Short mmCIF file of N, CA, C and O in Angstrom, two decimals:
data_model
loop_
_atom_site.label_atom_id
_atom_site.label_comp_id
_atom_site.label_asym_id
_atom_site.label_seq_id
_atom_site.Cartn_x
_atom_site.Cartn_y
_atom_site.Cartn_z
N UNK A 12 0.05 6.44 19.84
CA UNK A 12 0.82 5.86 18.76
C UNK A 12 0.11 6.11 17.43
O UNK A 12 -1.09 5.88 17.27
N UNK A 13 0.78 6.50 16.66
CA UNK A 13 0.57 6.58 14.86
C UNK A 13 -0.11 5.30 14.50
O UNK A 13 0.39 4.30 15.00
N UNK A 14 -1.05 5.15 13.81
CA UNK A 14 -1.91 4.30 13.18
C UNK A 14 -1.04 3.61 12.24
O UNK A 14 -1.09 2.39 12.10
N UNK A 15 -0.27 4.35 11.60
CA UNK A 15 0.08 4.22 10.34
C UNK A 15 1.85 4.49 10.11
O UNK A 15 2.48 5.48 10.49
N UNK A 16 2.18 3.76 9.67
CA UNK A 16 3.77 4.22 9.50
C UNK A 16 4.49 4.19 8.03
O UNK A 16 4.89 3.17 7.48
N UNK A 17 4.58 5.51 7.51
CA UNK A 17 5.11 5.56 6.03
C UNK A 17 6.86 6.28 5.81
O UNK A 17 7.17 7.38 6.28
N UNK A 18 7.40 5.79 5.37
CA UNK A 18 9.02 5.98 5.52
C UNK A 18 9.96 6.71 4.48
O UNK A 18 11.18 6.90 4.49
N UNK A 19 8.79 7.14 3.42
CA UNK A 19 9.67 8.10 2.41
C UNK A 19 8.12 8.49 1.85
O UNK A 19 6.99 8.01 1.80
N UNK A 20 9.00 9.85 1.41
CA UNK A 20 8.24 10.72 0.30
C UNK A 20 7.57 10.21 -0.57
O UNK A 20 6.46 10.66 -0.85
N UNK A 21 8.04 9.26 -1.14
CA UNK A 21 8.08 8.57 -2.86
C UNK A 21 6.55 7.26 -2.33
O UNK A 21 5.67 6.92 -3.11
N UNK A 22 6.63 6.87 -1.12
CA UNK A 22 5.47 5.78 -0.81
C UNK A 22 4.42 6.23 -0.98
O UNK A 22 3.98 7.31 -0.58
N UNK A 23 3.65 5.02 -1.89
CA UNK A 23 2.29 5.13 -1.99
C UNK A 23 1.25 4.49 -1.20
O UNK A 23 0.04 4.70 -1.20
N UNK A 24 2.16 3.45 -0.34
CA UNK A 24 1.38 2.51 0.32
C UNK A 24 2.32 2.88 1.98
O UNK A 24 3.51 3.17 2.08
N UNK A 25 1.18 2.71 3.24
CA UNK A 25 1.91 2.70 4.45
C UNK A 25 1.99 1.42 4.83
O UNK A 25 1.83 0.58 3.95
N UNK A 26 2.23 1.01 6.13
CA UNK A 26 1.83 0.20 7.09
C UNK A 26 1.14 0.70 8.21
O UNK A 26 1.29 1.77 8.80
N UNK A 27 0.37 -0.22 8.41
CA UNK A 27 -1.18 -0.43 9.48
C UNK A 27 -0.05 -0.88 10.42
O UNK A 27 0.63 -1.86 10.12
N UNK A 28 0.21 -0.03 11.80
CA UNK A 28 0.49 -0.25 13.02
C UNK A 28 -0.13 -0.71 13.76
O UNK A 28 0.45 -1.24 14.70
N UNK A 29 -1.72 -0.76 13.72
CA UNK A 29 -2.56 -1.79 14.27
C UNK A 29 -3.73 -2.05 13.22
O UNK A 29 -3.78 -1.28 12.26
N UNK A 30 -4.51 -2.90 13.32
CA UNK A 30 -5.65 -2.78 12.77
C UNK A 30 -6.28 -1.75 12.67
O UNK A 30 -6.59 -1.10 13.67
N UNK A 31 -6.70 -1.24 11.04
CA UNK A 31 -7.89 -0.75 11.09
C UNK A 31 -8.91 -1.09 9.91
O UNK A 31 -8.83 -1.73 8.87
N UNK A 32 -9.98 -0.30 10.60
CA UNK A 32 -11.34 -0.84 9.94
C UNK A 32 -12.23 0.23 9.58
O UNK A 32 -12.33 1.27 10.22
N UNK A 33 -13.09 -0.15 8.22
CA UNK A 33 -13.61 0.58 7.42
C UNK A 33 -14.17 1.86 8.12
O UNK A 33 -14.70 1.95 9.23
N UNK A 34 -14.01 2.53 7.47
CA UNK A 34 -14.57 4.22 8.36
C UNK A 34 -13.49 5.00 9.23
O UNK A 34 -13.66 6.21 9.36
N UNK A 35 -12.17 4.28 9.94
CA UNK A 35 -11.51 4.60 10.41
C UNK A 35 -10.81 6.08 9.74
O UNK A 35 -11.12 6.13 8.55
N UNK A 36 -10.18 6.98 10.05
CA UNK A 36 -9.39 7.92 9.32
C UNK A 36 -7.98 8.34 10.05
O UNK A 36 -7.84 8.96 11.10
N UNK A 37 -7.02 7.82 9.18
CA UNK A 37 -5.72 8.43 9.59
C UNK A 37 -5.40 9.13 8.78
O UNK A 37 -5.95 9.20 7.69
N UNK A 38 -4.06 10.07 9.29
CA UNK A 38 -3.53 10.77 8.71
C UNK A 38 -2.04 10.47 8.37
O UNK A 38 -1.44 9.85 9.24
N UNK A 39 -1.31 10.83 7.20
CA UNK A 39 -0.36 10.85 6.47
C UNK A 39 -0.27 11.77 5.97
O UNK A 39 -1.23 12.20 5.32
N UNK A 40 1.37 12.76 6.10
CA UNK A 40 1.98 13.79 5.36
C UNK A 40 0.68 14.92 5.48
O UNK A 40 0.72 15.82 4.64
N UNK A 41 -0.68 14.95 6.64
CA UNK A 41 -1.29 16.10 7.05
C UNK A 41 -2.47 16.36 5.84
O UNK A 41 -3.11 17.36 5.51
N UNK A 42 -2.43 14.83 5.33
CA UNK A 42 -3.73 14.30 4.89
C UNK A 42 -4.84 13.55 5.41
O UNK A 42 -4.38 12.73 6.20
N UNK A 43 -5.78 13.46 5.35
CA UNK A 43 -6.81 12.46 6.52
C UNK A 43 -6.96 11.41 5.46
O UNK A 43 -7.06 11.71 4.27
N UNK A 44 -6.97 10.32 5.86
CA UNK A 44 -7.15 9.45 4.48
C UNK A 44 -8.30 8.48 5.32
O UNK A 44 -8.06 8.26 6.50
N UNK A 45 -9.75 7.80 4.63
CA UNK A 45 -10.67 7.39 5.35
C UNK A 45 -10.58 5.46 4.78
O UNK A 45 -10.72 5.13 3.60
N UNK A 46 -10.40 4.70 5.64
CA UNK A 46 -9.98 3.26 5.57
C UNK A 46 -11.45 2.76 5.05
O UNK A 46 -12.56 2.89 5.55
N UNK A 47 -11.09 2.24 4.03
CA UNK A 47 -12.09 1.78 2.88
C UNK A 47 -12.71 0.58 2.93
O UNK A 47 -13.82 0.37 2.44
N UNK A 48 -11.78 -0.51 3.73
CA UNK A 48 -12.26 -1.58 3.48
C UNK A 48 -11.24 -2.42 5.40
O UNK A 48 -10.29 -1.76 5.82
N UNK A 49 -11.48 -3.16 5.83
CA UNK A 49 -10.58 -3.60 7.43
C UNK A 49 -9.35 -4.23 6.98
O UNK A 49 -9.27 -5.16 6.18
N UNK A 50 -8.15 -3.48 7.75
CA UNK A 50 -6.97 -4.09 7.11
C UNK A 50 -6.34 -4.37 8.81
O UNK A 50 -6.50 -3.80 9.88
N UNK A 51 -5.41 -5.78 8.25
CA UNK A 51 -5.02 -6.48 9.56
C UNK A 51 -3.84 -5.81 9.75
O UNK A 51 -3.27 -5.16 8.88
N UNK A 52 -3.31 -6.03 11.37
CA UNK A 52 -2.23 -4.90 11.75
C UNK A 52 -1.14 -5.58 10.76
O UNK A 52 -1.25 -6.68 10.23
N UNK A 53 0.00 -4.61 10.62
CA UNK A 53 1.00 -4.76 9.72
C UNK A 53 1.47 -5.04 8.28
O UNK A 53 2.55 -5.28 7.75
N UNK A 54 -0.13 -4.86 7.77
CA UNK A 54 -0.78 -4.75 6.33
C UNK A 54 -0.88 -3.62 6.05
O UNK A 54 -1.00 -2.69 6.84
N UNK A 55 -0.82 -3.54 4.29
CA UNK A 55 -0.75 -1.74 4.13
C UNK A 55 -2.15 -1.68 3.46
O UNK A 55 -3.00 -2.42 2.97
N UNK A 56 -1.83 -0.03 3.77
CA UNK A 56 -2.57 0.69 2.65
C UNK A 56 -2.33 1.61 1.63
O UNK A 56 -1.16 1.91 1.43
N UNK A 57 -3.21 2.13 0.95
CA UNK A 57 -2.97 3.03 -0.16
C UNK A 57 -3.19 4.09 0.12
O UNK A 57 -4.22 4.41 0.71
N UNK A 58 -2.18 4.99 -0.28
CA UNK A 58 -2.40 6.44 0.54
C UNK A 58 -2.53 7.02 -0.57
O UNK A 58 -3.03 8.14 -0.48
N UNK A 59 -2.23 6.64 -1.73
CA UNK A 59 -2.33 6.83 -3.58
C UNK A 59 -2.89 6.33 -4.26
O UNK A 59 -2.69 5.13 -4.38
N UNK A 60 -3.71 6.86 -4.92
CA UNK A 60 -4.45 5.56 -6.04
C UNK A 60 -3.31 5.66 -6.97
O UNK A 60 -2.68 6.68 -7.27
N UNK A 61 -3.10 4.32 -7.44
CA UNK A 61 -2.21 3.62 -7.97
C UNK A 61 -2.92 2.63 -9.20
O UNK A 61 -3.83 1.82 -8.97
N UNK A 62 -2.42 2.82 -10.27
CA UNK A 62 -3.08 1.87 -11.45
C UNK A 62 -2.76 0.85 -11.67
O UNK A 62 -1.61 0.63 -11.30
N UNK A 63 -3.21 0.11 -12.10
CA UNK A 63 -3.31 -1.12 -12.67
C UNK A 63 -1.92 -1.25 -13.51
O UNK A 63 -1.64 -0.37 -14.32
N UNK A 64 -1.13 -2.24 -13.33
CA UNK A 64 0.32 -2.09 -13.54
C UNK A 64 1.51 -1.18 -12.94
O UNK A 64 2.73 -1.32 -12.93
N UNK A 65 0.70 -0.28 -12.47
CA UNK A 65 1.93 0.63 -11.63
C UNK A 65 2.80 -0.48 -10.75
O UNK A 65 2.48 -1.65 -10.57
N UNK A 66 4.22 0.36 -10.14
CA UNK A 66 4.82 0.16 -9.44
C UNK A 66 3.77 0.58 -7.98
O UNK A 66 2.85 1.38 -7.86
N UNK A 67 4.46 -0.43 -6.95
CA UNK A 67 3.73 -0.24 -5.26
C UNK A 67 4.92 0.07 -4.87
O UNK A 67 5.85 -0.73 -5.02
N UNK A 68 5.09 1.19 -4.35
CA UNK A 68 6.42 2.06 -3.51
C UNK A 68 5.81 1.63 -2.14
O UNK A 68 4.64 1.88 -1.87
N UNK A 69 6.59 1.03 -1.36
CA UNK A 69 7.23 0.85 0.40
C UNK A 69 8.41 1.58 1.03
O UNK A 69 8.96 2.33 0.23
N UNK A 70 8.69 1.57 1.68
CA UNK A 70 10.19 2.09 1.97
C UNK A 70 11.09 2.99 1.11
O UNK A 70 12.30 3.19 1.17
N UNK A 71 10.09 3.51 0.23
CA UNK A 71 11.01 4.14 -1.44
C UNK A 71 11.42 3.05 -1.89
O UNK A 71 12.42 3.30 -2.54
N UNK A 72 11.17 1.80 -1.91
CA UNK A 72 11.39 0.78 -2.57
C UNK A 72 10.08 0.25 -3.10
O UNK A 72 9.06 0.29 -2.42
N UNK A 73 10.13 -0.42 -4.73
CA UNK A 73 9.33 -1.37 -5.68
C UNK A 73 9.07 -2.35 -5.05
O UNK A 73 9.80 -3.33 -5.22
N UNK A 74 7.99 -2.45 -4.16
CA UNK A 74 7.26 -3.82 -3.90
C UNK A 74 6.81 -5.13 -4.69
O UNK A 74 7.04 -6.34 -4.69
N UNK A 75 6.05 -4.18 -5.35
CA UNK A 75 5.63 -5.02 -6.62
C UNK A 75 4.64 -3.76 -7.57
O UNK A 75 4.57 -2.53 -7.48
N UNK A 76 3.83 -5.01 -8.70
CA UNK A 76 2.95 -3.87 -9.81
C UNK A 76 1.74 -3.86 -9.23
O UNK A 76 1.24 -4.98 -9.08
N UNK A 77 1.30 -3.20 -8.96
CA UNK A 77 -0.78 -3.56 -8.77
C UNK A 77 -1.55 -3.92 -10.38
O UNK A 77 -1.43 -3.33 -11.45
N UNK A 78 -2.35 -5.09 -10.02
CA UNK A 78 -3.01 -6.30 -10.31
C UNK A 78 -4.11 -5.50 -10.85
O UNK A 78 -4.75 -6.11 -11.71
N UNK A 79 -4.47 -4.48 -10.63
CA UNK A 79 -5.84 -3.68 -10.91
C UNK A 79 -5.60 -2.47 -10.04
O UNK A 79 -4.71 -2.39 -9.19
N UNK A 80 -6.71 -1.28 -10.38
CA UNK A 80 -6.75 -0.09 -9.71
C UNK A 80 -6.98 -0.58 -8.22
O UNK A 80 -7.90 -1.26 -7.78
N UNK A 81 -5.51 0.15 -7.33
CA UNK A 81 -6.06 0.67 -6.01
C UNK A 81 -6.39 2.02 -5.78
O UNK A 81 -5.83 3.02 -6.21
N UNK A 82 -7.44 1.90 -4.99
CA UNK A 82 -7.78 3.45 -4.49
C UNK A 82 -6.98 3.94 -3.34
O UNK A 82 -6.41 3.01 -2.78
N UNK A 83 -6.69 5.35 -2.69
CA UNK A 83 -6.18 5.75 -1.73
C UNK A 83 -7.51 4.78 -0.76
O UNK A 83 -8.62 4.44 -1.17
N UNK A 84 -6.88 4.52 0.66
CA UNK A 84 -7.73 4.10 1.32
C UNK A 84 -8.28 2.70 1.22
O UNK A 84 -9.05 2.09 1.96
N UNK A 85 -7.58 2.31 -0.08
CA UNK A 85 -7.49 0.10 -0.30
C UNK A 85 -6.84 -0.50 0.91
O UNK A 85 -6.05 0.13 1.63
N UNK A 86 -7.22 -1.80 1.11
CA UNK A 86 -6.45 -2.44 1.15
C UNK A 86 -5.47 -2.87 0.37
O UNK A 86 -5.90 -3.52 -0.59
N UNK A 87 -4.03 -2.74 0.42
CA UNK A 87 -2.76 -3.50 -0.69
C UNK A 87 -2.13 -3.98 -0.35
O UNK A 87 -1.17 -3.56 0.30
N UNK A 88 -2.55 -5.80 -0.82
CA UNK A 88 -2.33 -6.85 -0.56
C UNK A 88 -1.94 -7.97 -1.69
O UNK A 88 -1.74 -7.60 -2.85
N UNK A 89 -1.83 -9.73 -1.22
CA UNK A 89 -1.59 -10.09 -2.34
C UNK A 89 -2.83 -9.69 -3.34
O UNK A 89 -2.69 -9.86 -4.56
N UNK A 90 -3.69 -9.32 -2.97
CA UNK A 90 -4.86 -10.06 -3.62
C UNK A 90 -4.82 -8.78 -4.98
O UNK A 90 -5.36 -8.98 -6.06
N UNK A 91 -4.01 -7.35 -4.60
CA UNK A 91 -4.39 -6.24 -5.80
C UNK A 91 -2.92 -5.92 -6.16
O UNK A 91 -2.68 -5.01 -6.95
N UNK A 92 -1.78 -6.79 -5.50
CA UNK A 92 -0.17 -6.33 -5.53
C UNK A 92 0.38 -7.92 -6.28
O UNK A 92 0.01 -9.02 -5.86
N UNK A 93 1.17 -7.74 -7.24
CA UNK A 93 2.02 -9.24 -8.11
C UNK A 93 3.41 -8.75 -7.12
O UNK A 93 3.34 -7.53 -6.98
N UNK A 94 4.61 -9.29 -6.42
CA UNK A 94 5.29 -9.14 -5.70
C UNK A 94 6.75 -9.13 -7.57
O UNK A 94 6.89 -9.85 -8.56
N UNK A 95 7.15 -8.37 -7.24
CA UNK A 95 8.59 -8.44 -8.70
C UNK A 95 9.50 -8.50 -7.72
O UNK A 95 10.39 -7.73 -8.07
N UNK A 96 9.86 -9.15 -6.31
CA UNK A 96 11.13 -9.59 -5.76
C UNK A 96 10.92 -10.74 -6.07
O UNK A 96 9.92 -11.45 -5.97
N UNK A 97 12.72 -11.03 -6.78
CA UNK A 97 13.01 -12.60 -6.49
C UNK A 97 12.70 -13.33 -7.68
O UNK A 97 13.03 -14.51 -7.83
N UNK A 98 12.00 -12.55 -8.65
CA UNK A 98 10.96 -12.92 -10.16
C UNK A 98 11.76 -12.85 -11.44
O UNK A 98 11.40 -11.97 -12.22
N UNK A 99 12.84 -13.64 -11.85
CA UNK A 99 13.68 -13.13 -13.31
C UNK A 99 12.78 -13.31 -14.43
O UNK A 99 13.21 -13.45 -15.57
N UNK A 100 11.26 -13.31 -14.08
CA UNK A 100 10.62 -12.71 -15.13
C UNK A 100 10.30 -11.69 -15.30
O UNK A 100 9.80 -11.29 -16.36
N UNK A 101 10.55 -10.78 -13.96
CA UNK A 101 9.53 -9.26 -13.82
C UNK A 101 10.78 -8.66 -13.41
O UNK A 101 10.49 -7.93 -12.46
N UNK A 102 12.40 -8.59 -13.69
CA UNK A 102 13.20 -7.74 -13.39
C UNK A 102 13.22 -6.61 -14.68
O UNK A 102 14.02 -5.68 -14.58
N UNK A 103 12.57 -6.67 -15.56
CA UNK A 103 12.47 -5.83 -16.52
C UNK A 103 11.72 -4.87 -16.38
O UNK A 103 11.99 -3.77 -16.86
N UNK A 104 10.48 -5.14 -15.60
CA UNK A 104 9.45 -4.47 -15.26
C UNK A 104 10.06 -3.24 -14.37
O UNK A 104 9.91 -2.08 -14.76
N UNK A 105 10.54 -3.44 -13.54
CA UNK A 105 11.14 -2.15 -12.33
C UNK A 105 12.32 -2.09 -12.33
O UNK A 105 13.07 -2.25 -11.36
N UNK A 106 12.59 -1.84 -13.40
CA UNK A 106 14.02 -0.69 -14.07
C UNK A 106 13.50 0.50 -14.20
O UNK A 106 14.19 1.43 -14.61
#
């Protein structure tokens, strides 16, 4: 089974099909990408470094902005992702 499960072109972030942990290396789109920090199963990661305010692409869908720089190989979670579902303060933001 795939470590990792990413569902469009446009994603910057996958999902962790099981746990993994720092040093681990999967691959995406026939890239090796090396797990930076232990992420719990069904938690993503960054397969993109992504800036500080960017949009977080899932599914080809706007997750939310990242909170600060993620690196390819982050964990992206609440702790580096602001969620803009559901927010009629942040529907301006991801237009």
């Amino acid at each position: 089974m795939n470590a990792i499960l990413k569902t469009s072109d446009n994603d910057n972030v996958v999902t962790c099909l099981r746990s993994l942990y720092k040093g681990d290396e999967v691959v995406a789109d026939g890239l090796t990408f090396v797990v930076k920090e232990d992420i719990p199963q069904f938690h993503k990661m960054a397969i993109k470094d992504i800036k500080k305010g960017s949009p977080v692409l899932k599914y080809g869908q706007v997750i939310g902005l990242a909170t600060r720089d993620i690196n390819s190989g982050d964990y992206a979670h609440v702790h580096n992702i602001e969620s803009t579902r559901g927010r009629g303060d942040k529907q301006e933001a991801v237009k």
